[in-house]
Structures are given as structure tokens and as C-alpha cells.
mmCIF file of C-alpha atoms and ligand atoms in Angstrom:
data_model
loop_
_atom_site.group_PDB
_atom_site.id
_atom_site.type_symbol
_atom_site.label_atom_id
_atom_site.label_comp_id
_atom_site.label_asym_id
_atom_site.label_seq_id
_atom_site.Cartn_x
_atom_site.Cartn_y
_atom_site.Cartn_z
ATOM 1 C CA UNK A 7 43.000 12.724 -37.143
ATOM 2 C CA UNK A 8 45.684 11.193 -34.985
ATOM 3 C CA UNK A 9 46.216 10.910 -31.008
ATOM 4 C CA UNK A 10 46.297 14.264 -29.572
ATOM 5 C CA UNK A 11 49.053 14.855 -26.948
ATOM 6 C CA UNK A 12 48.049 16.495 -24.057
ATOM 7 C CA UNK A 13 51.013 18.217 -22.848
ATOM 8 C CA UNK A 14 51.770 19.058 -19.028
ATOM 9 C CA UNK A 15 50.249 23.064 -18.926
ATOM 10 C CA UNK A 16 46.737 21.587 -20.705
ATOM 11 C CA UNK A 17 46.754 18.729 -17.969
ATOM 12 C CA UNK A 18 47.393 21.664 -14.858
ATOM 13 C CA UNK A 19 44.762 23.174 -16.283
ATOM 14 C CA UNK A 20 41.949 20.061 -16.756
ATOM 15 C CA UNK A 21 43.369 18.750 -12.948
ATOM 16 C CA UNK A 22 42.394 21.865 -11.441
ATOM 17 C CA UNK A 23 39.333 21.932 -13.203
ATOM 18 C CA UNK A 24 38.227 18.269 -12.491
ATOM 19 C CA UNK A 25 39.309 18.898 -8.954
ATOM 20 C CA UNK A 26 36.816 21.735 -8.522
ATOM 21 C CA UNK A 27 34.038 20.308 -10.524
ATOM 22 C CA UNK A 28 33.831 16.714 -9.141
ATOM 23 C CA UNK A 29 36.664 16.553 -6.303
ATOM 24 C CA UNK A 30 38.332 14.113 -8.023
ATOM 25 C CA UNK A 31 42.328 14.642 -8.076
ATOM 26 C CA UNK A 32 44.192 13.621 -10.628
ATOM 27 C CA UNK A 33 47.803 12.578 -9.644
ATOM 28 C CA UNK A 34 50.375 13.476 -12.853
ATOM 29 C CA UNK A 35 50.214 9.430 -13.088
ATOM 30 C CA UNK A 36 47.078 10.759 -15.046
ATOM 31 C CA UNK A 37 47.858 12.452 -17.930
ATOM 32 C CA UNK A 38 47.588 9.243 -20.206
ATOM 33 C CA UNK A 39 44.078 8.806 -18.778
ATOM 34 C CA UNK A 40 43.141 12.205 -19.196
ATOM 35 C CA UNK A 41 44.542 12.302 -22.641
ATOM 36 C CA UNK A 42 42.819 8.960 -24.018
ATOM 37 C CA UNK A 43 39.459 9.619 -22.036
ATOM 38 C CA UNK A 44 39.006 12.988 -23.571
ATOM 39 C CA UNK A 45 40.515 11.954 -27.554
ATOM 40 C CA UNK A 46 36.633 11.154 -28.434
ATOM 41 C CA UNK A 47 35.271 14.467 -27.690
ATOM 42 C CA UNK A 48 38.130 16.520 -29.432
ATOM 43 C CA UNK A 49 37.041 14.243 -32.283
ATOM 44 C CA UNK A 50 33.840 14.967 -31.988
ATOM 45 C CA UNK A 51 34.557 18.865 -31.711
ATOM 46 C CA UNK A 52 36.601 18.644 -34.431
ATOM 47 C CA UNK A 53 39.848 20.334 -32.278
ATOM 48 C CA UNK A 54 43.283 19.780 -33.074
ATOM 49 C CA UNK A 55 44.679 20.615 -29.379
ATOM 50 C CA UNK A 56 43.970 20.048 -25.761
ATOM 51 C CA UNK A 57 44.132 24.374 -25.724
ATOM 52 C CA UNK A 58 41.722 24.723 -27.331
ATOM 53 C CA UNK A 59 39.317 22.552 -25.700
ATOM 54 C CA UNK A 60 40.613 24.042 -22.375
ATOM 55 C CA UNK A 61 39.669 27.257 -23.899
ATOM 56 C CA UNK A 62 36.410 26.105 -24.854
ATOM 57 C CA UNK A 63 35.324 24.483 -21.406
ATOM 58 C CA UNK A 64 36.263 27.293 -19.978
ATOM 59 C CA UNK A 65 34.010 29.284 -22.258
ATOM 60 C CA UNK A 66 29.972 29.896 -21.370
ATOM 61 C CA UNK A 67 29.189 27.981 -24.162
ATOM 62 C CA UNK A 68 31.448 25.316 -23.412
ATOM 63 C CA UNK A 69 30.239 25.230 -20.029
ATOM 64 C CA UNK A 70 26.348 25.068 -21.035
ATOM 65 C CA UNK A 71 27.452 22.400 -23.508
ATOM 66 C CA UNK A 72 30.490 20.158 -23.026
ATOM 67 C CA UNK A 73 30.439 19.579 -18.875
ATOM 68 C CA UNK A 74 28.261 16.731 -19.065
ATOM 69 C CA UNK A 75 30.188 14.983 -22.332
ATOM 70 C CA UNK A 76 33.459 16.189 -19.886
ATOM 71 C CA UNK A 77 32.127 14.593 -16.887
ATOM 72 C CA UNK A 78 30.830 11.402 -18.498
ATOM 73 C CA UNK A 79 34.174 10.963 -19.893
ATOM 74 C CA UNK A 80 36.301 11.822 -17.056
ATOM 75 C CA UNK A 81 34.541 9.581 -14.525
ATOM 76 C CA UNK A 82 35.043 6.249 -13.806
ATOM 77 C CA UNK A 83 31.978 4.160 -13.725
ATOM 78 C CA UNK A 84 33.470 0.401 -13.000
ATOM 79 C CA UNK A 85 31.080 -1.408 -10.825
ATOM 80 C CA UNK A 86 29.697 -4.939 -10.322
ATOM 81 C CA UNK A 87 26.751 -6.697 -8.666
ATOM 82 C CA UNK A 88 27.174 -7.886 -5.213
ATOM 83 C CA UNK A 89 30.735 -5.892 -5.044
ATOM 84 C CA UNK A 90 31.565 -6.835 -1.198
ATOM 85 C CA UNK A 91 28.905 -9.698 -1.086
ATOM 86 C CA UNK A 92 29.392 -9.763 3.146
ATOM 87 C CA UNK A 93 27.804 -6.531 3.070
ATOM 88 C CA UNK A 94 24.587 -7.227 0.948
ATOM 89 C CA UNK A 95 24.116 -10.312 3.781
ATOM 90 C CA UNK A 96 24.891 -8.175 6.477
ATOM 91 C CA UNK A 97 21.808 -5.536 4.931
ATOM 92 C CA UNK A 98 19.652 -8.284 4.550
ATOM 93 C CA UNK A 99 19.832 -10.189 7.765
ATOM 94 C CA UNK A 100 21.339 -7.284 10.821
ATOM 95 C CA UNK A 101 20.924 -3.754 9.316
ATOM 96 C CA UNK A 102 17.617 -3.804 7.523
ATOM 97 C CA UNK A 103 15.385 -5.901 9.958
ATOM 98 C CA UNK A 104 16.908 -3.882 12.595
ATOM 99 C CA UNK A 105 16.034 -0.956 10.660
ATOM 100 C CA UNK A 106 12.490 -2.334 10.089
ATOM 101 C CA UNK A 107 12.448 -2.744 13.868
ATOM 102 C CA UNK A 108 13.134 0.288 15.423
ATOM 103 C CA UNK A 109 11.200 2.722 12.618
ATOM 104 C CA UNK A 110 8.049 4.185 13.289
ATOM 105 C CA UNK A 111 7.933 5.262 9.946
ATOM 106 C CA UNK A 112 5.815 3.502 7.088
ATOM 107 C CA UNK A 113 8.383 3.298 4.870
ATOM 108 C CA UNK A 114 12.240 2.661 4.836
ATOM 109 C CA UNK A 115 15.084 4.710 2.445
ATOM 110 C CA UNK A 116 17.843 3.181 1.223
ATOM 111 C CA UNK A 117 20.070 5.587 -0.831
ATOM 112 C CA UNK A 118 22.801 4.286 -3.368
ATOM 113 C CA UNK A 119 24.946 7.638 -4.052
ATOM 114 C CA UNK A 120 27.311 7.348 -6.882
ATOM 115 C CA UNK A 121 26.025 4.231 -8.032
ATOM 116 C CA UNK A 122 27.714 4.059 -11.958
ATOM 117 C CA UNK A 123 25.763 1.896 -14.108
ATOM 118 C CA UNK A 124 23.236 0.652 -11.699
ATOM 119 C CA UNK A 125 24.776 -2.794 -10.967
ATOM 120 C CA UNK A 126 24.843 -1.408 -6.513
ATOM 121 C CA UNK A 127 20.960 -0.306 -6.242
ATOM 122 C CA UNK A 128 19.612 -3.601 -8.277
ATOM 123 C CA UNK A 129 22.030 -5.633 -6.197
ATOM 124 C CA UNK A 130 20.167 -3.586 -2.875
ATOM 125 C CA UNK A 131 16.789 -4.480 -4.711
ATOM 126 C CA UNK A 132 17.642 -8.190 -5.157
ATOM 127 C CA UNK A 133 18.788 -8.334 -1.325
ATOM 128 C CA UNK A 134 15.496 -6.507 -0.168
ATOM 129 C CA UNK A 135 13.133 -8.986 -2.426
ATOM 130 C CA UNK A 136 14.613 -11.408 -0.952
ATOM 131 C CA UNK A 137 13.918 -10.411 2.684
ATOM 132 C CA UNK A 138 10.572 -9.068 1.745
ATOM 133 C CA UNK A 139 9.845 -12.576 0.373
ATOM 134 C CA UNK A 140 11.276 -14.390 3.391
ATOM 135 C CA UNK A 141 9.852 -11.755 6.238
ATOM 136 C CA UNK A 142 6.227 -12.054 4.716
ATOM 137 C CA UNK A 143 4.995 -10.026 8.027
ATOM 138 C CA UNK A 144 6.987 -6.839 6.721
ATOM 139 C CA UNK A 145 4.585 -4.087 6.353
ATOM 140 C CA UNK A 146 6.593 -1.241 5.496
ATOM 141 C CA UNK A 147 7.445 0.364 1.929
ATOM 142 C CA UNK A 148 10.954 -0.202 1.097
ATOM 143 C CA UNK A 149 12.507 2.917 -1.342
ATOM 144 C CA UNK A 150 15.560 3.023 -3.158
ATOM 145 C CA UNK A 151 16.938 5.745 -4.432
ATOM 146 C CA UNK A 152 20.439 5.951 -6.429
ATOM 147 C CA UNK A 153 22.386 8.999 -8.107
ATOM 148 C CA UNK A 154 25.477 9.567 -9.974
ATOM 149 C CA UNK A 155 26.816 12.451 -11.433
ATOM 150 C CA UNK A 156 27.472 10.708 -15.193
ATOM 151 C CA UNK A 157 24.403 10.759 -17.067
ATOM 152 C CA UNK A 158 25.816 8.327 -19.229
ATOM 153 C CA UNK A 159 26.073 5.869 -16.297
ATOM 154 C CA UNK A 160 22.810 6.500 -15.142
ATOM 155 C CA UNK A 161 21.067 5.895 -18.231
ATOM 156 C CA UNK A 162 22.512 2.300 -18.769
ATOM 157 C CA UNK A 163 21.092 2.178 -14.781
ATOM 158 C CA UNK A 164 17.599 2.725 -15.999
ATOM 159 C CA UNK A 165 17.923 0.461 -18.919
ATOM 160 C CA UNK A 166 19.459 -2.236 -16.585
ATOM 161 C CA UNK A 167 20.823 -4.254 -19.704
ATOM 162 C CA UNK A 168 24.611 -5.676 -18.981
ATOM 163 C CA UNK A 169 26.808 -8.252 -20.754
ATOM 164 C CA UNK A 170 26.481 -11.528 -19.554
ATOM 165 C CA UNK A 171 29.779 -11.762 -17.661
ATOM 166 C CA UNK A 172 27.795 -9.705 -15.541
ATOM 167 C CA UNK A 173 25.694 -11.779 -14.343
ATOM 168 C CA UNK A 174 29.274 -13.980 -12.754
ATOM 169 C CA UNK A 175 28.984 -12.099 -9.456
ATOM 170 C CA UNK A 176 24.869 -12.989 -8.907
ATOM 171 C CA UNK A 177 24.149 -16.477 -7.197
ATOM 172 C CA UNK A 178 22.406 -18.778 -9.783
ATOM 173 C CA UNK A 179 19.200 -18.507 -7.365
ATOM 174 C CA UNK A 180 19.057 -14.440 -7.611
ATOM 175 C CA UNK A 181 19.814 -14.716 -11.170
ATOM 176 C CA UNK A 182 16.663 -16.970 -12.435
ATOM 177 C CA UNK A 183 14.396 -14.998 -10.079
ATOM 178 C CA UNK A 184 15.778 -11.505 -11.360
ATOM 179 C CA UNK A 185 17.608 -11.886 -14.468
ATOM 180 C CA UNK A 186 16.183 -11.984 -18.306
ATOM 181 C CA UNK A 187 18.844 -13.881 -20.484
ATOM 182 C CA UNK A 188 18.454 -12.194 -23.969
ATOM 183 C CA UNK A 189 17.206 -14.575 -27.036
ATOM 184 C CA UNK A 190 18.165 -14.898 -30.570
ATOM 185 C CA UNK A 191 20.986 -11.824 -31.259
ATOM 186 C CA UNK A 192 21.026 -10.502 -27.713
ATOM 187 C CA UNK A 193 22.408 -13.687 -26.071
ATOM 188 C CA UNK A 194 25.309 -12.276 -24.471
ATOM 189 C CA UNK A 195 23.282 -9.897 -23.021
ATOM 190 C CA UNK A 196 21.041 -9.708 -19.396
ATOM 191 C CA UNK A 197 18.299 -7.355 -18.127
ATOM 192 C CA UNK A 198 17.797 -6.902 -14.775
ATOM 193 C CA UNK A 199 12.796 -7.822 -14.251
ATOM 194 C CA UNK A 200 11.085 -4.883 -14.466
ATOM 195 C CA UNK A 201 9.849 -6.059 -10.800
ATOM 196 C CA UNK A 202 13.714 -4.988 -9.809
ATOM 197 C CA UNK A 203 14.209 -2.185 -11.871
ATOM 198 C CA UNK A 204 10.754 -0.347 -10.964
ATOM 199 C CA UNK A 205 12.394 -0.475 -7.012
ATOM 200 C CA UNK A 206 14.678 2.179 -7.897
ATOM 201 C CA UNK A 207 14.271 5.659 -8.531
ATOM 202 C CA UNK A 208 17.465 7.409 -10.433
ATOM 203 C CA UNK A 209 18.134 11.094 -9.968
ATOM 204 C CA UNK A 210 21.789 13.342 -10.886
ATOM 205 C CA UNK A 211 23.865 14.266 -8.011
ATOM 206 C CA UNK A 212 27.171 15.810 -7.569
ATOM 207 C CA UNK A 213 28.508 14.900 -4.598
ATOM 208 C CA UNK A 214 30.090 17.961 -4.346
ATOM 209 C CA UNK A 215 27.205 20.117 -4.053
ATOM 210 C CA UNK A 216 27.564 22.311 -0.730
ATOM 211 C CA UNK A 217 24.693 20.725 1.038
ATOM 212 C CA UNK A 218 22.212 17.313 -0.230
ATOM 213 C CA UNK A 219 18.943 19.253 0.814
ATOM 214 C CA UNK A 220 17.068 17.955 -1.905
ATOM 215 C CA UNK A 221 18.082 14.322 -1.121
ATOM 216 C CA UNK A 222 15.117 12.766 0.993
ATOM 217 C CA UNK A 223 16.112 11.639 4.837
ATOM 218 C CA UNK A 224 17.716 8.386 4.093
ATOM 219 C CA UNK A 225 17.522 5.033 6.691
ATOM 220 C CA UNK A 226 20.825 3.628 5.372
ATOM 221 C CA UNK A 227 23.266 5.081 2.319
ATOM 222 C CA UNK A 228 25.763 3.027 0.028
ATOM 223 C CA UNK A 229 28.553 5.056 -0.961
ATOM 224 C CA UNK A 230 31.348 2.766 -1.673
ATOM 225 C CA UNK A 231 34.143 2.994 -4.107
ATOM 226 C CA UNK A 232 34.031 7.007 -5.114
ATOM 227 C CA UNK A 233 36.384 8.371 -2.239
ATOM 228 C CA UNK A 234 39.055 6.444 -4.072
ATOM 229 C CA UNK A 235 39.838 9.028 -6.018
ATOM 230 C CA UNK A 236 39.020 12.206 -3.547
ATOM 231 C CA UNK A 237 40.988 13.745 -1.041
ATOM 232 C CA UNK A 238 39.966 13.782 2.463
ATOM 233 C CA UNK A 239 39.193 17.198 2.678
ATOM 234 C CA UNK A 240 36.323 15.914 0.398
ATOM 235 C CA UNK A 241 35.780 12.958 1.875
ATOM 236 C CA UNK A 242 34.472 14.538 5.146
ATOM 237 C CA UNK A 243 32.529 17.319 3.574
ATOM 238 C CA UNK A 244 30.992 14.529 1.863
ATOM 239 C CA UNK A 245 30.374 12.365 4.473
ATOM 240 C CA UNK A 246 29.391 15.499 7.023
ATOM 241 C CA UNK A 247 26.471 16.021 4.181
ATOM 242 C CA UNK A 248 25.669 12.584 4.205
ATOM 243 C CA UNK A 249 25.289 12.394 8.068
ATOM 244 C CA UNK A 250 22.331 15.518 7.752
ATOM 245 C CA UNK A 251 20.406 13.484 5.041
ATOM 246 C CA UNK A 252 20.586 9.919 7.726
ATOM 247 C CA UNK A 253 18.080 9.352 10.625
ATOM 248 C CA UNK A 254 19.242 8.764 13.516
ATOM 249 C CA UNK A 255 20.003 5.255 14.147
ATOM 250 C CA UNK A 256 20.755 4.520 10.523
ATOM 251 C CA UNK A 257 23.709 3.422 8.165
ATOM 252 C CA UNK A 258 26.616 4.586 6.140
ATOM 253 C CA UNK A 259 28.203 1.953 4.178
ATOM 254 C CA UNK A 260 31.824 2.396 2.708
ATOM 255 C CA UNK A 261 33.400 0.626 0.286
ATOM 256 C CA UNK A 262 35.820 -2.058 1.849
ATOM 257 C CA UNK A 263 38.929 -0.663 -0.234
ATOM 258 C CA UNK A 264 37.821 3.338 0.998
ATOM 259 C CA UNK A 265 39.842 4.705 3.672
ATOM 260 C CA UNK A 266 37.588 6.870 6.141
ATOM 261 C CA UNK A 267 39.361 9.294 8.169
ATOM 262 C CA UNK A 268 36.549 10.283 9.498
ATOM 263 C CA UNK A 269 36.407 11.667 13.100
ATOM 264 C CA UNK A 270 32.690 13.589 12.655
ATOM 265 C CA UNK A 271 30.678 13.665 16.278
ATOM 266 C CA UNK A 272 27.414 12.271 14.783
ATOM 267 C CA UNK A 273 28.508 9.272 13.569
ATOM 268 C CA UNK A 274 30.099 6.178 14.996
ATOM 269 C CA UNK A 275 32.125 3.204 13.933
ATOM 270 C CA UNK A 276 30.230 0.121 13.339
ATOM 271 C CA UNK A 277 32.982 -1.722 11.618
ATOM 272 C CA UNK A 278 36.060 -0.915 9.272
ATOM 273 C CA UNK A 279 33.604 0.283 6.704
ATOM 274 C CA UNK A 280 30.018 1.185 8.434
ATOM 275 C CA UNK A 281 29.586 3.642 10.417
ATOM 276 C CA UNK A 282 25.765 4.705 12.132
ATOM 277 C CA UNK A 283 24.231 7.721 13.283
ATOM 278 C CA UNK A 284 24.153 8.384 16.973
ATOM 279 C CA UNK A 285 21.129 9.053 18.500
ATOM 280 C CA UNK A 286 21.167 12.181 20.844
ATOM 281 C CA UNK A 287 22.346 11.693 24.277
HETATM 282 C C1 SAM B 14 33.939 3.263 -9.185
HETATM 283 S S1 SAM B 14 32.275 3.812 -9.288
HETATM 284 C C2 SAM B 14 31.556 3.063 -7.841
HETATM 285 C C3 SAM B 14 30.208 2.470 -8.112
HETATM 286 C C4 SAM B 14 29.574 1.694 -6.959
HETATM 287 N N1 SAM B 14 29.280 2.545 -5.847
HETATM 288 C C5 SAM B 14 30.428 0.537 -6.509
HETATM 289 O O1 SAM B 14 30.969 0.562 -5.417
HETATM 290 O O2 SAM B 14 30.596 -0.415 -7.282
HETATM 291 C C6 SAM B 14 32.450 5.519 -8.791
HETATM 292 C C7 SAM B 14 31.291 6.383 -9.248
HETATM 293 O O3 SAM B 14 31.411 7.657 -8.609
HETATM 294 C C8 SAM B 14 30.922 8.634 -9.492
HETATM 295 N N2 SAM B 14 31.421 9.959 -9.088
HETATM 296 C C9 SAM B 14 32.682 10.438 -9.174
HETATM 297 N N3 SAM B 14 32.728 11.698 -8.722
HETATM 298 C C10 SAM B 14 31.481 12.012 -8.336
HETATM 299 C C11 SAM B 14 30.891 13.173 -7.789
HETATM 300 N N4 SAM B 14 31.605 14.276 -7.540
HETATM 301 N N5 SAM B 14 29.568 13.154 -7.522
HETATM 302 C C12 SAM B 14 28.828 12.046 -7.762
HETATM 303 N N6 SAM B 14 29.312 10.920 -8.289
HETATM 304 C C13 SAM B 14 30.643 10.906 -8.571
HETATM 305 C C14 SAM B 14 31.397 8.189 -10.860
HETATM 306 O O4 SAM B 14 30.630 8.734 -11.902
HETATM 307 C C15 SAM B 14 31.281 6.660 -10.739
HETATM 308 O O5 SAM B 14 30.095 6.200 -11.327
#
């Protein structure tokens, strides 16, 4: 079977619904994208035209079945360790010990939403290792937590294998404390120590979701790089969630290419792209 076209009424039709499932808009820039990131499931479903996989979506069984194969298509999961490296020395050596301070709690939260294939919460793990290692009089618990809504994403998370390449953006120091090289036929391939990967705990969340209830209280969230691609009607319900699930005194952390527009009365301006829960006057 050839390329199927995805003509401009079957593109309407997957925009809106992307839009209302995940808050993601799709500009008509798109279409391509949409078309080539959605050719492998109309293979797999055998279908000859974009109708009638927006018919079958659409459908109760589609929705039972296909959403997650739609999502983990549609999404975009490109990530890297130590993305914004400033900010991984700005956890370890202002936000977290200050953190670690001021808590009279046992243990400390550190939430990675949308987090793709892992590559953000091992990077928070690394950082965290490293301070626990250094700060030997630290006696609280430190948890990380990290969801996405692609299940495909967040199983390579839990396997924590990556090409080597990968390992480019980790100093050589991190990488021979917390990197396996693979042997024989795996040699162009890394895994993250089980001592990093058993830090984080992976769950599926949609940022989208009305309210982030189930989410524990968090002492500082990651959520760089997703508001890219939403408008800021979602970006504020997003971060307005967000800002119910931090303690007071605690840390959002944007991406440095996101744009926050964000003029919320609980949280303020740290710098361009961290912002930190008030406490009450
Ligand atoms: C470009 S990656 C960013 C990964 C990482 N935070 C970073 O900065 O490198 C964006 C991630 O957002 C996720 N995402 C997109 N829409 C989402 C939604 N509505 N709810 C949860 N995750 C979403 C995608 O699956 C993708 O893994």
C-alpha cells in the first residue's frame, strides 16, 4: 500500500480532535506531519483513507482501542539529558538545598510532568545523587515522580536504554558513575544503573485532565518543552493545576524556549523560566 493523502476536511477533523484530546494545536503547517505520523497505523488497520480512520476514532471501539496507538503517534517525544544544563546546577546547588532547608517534611517531591522517554527525571536523579553524595548530612527521602501521556514514551523511560549519542549531553564524570555502556552487539547502546532508574516512579498523565488530584503535593515540578505546542488558554489551566499540586515555597520550572504568559496570583517570577509558590501573606 502506498502513502495515503490526508486531504484538508480529514485534517479539520484530526486538529480538532487532537486539540481536545491533548491541547495540542496543530497549525495547517501540519498536515504533512499528521499525514506521515499516522501512515503506520492505517497500515496496521489495514485502511485505505484518512475517512475512514476518522470514522473509526470517532467510533466506541475506536476510542477503547486506537487513542493510545493515536496519541503515541501524534506526540512528540524529543528530549535529551541535561536539556538546559544551568537549570540542573541551579536544582542542585540553590533550589533543592533550599528546599531541604525550609521543609519540615521527611521527604522531598520532585515531579517531572511530560517527561518523553525518561532522559528529564534520570537527568533530576543524576543531579540529586550527586548532592546526596556531596551533602552526606541530608536526612530526608528524595522522590521523583515523572508522567507522560505516550505510553510508548514512558515505557522506553522505565527501560532507560538510549543510543549512545545519548550519552553526548552527560559530563564524562555522571556518565561512568550512572551509565552502563552495552558489550558485544549492544555497543551503541547505554542504560541508565538500576541505582538511577529505581529513583523514579512513572505513572500516565494527561495534562489536560480538569484537575491533577491524584498527583501527590509536589516540592518542585519540571515541565519544560510541552507548552510549545499548546495555546495559552492551556497553558494557564495547566499551570493553575500545577500551582494546587506545589507547596508553598516550592518550584515550577519551564522550559527556556516556553513562553509563560502567566499572570496567576499564587505564583511568582523567579526568573524568565521559574516561577515559585507564594506563601500566604
Ligand atoms: C518535547 S517533549 C519534552 C520532554 C522533556 N520535558 C524535555 O523538556 O526534554 C514533550 C512531551 O509532552 C508530552 N505531551 C504532549 N501533550 C501532552 C499532554 N496533553 N499531557 C501530557 N503530556 C503531553 C509528549 O508526549 C512529549 O513526551
Amino acid at each position: 500500500m502506498g502513502l495515503v493523502v490526508l486531504g484538508e476536511d480529514d485534517f479539520n477533523f484530526l486538529k480538532k480532535y487532537i486539540y481536545s484530546l491533548l491541547g495540542i494545536y496543530m497549525i495547517p503547517a501540519k498536515r504533512i506531519l499528521v499525514q506521515n505520523r499516522l501512515q503506520n497505523r492505517l497500515k496496521e488497520l489495514r485502511m485505505r483513507s484518512f475517512n475512514e480512520y476518522c470514522e473509526y476514532i470517532s467510533s466506541t471501539e475506536g476510542k477503547d482501542k486506537e487513542t493510545k496507538h493515536f496519541i503515541n503517534a501524534i506526540t512528540t517525544n524529543k528530549t535529551d539529558f541535561f536539556r538546559d544544563p544551568e537549570q540542573f546546577d541551579n536544582l542542585k546547588d540553590k533550589i533543592l538545598p533550599e528546599i531541604i532547608e525550609q521543609s519540615k517534611k521527611n521527604e522531598i517531591v520532585i515531579w517531572s510532568a511530560a517527561c518523553a522517554t525518561g532522559e528529564e527525571p534520570y537527568s533530576i536523579a543524576m543531579t540529586v545523587k550527586e548532592l546526596l553524595t556531596r551533602d552526606k548530612h541530608i536526612n530526608k527521602h528524595i522522590k521523583i515522580i515523572a508522567s507522560d501521556i505516550s505510553t510508548n514514551a514512558l515505557g522506553i523511560a522505565q527501560q532507560g536504554i538510549y543510543s549512545v549519542s545519548k550519552a553526548d549531553s552527560i559530563s564524562l564524570a555522571y556518565q561512568k558513575k550512572y551509565l552502563l555502556r552495552g558489550q558485544n552487539d549492544k555497543m551503541d547502546l547505554i542504560k541508565v544503573t538500576p541505582e538511577i532508574r529505581n529513583m523514579v516512579e512513572y505513572f500516565v498523565l494527561n495534562l489536560m485532565e480538569d484537575h491533577f488530584d491524584d498527583v501527590c503535593e509536589a516540592d518542585i515540578i519540571f515541565c519544560r518543552n510541552v507548552f510549545i505546542y499548546f495555546q495559552n488558554a492551556e497553558i494557564i489551566k495547566v499551570i493553575d493545576n500545577m500551582s494546587k499540586r506545589l507547596l508553598t515555597g516550592g518550584y515550577i520550572i519551564f522550559g527556556s524556549a516556553d513562553t509563560i504568559m502567566y499572570s496567576g496570583s499564587s505564583l511568582e517570577k523567579v526568573t524568565g523560566c521559574i516561577y515559585r509558590k507564594k506563601y500566604n501573606k
